[in-house]
Tab-separated table of C-alpha atoms in Angstrom:
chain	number	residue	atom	x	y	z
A	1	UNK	CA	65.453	-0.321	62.069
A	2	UNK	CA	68.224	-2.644	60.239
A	3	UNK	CA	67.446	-2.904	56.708
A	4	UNK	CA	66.337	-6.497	55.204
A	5	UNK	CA	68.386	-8.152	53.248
A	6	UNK	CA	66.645	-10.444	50.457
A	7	UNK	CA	68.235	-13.384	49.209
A	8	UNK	CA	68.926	-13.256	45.892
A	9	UNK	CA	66.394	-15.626	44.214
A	10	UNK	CA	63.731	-14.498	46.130
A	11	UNK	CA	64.983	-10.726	44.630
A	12	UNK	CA	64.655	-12.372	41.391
A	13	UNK	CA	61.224	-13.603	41.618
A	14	UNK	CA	59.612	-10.648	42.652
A	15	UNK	CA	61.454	-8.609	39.796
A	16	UNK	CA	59.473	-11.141	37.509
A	17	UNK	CA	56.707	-10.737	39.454
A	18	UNK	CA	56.602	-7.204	38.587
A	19	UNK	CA	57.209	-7.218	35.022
A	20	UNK	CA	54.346	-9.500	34.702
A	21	UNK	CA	52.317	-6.455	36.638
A	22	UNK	CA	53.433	-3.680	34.486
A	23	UNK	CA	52.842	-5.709	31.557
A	24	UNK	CA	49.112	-6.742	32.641
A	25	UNK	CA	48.757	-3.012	33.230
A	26	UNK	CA	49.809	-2.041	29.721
A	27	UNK	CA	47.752	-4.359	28.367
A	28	UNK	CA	44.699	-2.503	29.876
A	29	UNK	CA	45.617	0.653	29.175
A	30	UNK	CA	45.717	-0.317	25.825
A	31	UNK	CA	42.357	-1.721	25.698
A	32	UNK	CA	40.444	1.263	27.579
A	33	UNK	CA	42.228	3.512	24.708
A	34	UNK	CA	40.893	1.161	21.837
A	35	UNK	CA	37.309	1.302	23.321
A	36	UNK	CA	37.882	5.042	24.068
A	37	UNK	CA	38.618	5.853	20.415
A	38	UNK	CA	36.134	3.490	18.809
A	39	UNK	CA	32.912	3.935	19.551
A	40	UNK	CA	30.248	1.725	18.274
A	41	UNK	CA	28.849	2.774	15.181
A	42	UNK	CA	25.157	3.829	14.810
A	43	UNK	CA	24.022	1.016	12.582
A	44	UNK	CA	25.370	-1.323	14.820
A	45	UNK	CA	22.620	-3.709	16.055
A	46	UNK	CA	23.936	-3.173	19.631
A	47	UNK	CA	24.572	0.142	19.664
A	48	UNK	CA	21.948	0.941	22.036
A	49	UNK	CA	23.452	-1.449	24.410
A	50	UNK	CA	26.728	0.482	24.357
A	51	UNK	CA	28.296	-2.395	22.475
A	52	UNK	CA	30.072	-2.530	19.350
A	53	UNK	CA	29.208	-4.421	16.160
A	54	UNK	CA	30.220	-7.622	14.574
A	55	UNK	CA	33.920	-6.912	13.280
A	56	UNK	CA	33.763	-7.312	9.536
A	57	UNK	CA	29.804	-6.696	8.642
A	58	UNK	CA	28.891	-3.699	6.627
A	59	UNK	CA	26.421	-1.454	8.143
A	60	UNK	CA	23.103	-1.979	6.664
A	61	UNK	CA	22.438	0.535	3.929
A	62	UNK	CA	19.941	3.542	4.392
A	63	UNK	CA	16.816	3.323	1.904
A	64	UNK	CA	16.638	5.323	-0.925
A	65	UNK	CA	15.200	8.927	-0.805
A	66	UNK	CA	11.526	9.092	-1.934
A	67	UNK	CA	11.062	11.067	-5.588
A	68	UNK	CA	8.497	12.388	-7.260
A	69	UNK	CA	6.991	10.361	-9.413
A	70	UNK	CA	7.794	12.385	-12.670
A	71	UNK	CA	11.262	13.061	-12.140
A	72	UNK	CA	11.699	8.832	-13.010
A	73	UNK	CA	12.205	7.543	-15.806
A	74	UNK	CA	10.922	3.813	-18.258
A	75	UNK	CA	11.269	1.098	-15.674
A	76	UNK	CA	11.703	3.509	-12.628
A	77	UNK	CA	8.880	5.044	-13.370
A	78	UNK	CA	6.205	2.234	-14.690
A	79	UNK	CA	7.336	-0.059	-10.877
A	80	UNK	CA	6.601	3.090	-9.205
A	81	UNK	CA	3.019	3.731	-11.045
A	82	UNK	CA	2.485	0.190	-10.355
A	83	UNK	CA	2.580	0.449	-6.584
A	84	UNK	CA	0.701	3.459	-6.866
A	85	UNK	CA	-1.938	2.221	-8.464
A	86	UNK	CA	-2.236	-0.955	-6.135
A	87	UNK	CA	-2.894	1.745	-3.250
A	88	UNK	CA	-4.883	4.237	-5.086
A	89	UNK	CA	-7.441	1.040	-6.643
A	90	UNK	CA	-7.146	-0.975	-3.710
A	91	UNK	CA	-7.266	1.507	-0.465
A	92	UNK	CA	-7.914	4.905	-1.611
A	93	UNK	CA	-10.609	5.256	-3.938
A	94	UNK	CA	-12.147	1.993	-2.188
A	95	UNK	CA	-12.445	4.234	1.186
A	96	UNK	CA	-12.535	7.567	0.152
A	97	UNK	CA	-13.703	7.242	-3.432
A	98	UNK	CA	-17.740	8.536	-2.719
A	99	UNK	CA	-19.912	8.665	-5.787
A	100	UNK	CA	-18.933	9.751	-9.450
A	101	UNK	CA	-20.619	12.778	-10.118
A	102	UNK	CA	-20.639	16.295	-11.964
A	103	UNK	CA	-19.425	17.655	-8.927
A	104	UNK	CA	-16.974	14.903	-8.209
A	105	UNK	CA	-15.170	13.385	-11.578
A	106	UNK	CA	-13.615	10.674	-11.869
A	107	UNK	CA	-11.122	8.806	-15.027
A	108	UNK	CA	-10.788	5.140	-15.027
A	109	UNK	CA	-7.668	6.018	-16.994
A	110	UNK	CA	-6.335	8.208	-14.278
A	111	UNK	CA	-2.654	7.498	-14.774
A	112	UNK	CA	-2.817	9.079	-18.510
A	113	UNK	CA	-3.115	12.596	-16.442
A	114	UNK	CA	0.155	13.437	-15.286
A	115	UNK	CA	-1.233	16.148	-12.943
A	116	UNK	CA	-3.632	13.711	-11.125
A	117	UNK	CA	-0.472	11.073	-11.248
A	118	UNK	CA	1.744	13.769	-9.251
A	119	UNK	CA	-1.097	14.525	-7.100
A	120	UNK	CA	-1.877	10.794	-5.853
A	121	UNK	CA	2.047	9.909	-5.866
A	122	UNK	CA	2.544	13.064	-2.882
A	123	UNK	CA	-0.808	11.735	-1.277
A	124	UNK	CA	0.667	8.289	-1.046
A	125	UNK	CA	4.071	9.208	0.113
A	126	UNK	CA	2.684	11.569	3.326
A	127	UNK	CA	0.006	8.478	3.629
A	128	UNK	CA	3.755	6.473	3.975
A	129	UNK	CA	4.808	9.135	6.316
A	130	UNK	CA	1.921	9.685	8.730
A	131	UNK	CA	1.524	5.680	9.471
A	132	UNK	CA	4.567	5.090	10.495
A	133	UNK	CA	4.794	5.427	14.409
A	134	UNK	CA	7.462	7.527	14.442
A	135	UNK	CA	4.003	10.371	13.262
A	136	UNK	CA	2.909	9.101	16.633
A	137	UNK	CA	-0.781	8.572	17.557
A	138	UNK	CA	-2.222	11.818	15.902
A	139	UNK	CA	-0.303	10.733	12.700
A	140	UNK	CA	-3.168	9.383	10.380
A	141	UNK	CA	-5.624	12.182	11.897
A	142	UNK	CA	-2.454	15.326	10.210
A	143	UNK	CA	-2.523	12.984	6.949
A	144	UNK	CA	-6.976	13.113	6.851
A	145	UNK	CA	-6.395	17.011	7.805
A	146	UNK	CA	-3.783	18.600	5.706
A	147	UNK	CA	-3.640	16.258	2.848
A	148	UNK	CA	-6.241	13.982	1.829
A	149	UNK	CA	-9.075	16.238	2.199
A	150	UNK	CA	-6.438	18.593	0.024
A	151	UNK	CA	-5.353	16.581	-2.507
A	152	UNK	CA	-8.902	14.794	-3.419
A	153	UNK	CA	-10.406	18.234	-3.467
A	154	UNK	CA	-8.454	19.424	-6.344
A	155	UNK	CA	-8.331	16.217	-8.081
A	156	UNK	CA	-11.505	15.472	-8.353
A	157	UNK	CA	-12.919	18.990	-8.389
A	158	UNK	CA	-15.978	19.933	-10.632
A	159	UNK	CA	-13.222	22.386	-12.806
A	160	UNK	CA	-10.384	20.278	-12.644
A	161	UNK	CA	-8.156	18.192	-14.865
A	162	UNK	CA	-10.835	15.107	-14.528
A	163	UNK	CA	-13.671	17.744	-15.286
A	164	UNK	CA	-13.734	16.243	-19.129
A	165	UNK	CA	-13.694	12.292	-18.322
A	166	UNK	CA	-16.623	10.334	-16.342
A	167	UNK	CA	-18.995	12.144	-14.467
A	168	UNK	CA	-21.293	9.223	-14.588
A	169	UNK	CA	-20.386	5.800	-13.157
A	170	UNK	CA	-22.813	4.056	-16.022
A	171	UNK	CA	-20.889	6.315	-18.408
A	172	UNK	CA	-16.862	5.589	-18.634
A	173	UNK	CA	-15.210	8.536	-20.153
A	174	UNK	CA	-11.104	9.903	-20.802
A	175	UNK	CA	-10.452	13.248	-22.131
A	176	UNK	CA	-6.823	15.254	-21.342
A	177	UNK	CA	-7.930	18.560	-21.650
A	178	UNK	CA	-4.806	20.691	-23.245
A	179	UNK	CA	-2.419	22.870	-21.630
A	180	UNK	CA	-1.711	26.107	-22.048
A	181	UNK	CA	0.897	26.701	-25.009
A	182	UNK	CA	4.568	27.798	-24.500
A	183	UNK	CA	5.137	31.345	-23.456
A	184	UNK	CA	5.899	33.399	-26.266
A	185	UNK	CA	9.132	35.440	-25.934
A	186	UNK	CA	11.189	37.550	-28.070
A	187	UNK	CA	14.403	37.803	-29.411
A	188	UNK	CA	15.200	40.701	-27.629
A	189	UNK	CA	14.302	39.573	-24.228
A	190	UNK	CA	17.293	37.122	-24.148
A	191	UNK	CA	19.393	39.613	-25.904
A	192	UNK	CA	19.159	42.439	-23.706
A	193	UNK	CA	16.493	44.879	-22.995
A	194	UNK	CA	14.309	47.203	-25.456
A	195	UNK	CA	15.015	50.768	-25.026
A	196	UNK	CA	12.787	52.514	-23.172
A	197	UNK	CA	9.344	53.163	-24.340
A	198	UNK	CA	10.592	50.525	-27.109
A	199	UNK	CA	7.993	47.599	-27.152
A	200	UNK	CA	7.812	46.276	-31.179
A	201	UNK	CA	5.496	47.023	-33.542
A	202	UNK	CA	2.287	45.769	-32.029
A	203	UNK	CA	3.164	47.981	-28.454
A	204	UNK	CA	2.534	45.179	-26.297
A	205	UNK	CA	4.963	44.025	-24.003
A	206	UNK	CA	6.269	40.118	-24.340
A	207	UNK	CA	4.337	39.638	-27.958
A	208	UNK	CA	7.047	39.319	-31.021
A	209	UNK	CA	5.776	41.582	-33.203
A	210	UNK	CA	4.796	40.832	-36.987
């Protein structure tokens, strides 16, 4: 076969032509490598859908870790006592209070007992937990199981720290029974230990002797 000449211009034309290919094509490949190297970020509203966020919006931020109640402190602490007292006055004693007896106490002044506070602030926070759907539908059933029955058992139990306030609804009562003192240790336990056999003067081990 005799080779085919093109006329110039028409040589021309399809050189432009092909430029305009190669530069279409680099285009692309530059697009496939920014959606190859930026995926869409979790907190993006479309992320399920494979897309990518709004350019420019902060992801939303994550909520705050829950506490217990007595690690807070002045205003921390009285909003959370607040809330807990809403649910505690308004759901759970409501339901689940039964009647005020010697075998069941009770303290209208509840929230003076630090004990009973740290009690009813876990109860609420697994009650939090074991709602939400992600507890699925056997949820509220783990929360009646392993912690209400628990944690009402011990607060209100015939011997425990409400044992000195009402035991009679027709007979409001407060009391905070006290604690145990501080443990008693000597010197020379945080100086090093006694020789052996070496106990002080009254022979008992841990008492400061005089």
């Amino acid at each position: 076969m005799e080779p085919v000449r093109v006329p110039d211009s028409r040589l021309a034309s399809m050189q432009a032509d092909m430029a305009k290919l190669m530069d279409l094509a680099a285009q692309h490949e530059r697009q496939l490598d920014d959606l190859s190297a930026a995926p869409p970020t979790p907190d993006s509203p479309f992320a399920a859908y494979g897309l990518p966020g709004f350019a420019g919006l902060l992801p939303a931020p994550a909520p705050p870790e829950p506490r217990p109640i007595l690690e807070l402190e002045d205003e921390e602490y009285e909003d959370e006592l607040d809330a807990l007292s809403d649910w505690v006055d308004d759901f759970l004693m409501r339901v689940y209070g039964a009647e005020v007896t010697t075998a069941a106490p009770w303290c209208e002044q509840w929230q003076e007992h630090a004990d009973v506070v740290a009690w009813l602030h876990a109860l609420w926070l697994a009650y939090q937990q074991h709602k939400d759907a992600e507890a699925g539908l056997s949820g509220l059933f783990v929360w009646h199981r392993d912690f209400l029955t628990h944690a009402m058992a011990t607060v209100r139990a015939a011997g425990g720290p409400l044992s000195a306030c009402m035991t009679d609804p027709d007979r409001p009562a407060h009391r905070l029974l006290p604690g145990p003192r501080p443990s008693n240790r000597t010197t020379s336990a945080i100086e090093g230990p006694d020789e052996p056999g070496d106990h002080g003067e009254s022979g008992e081990l841990g008492q400061a002797s005089g």
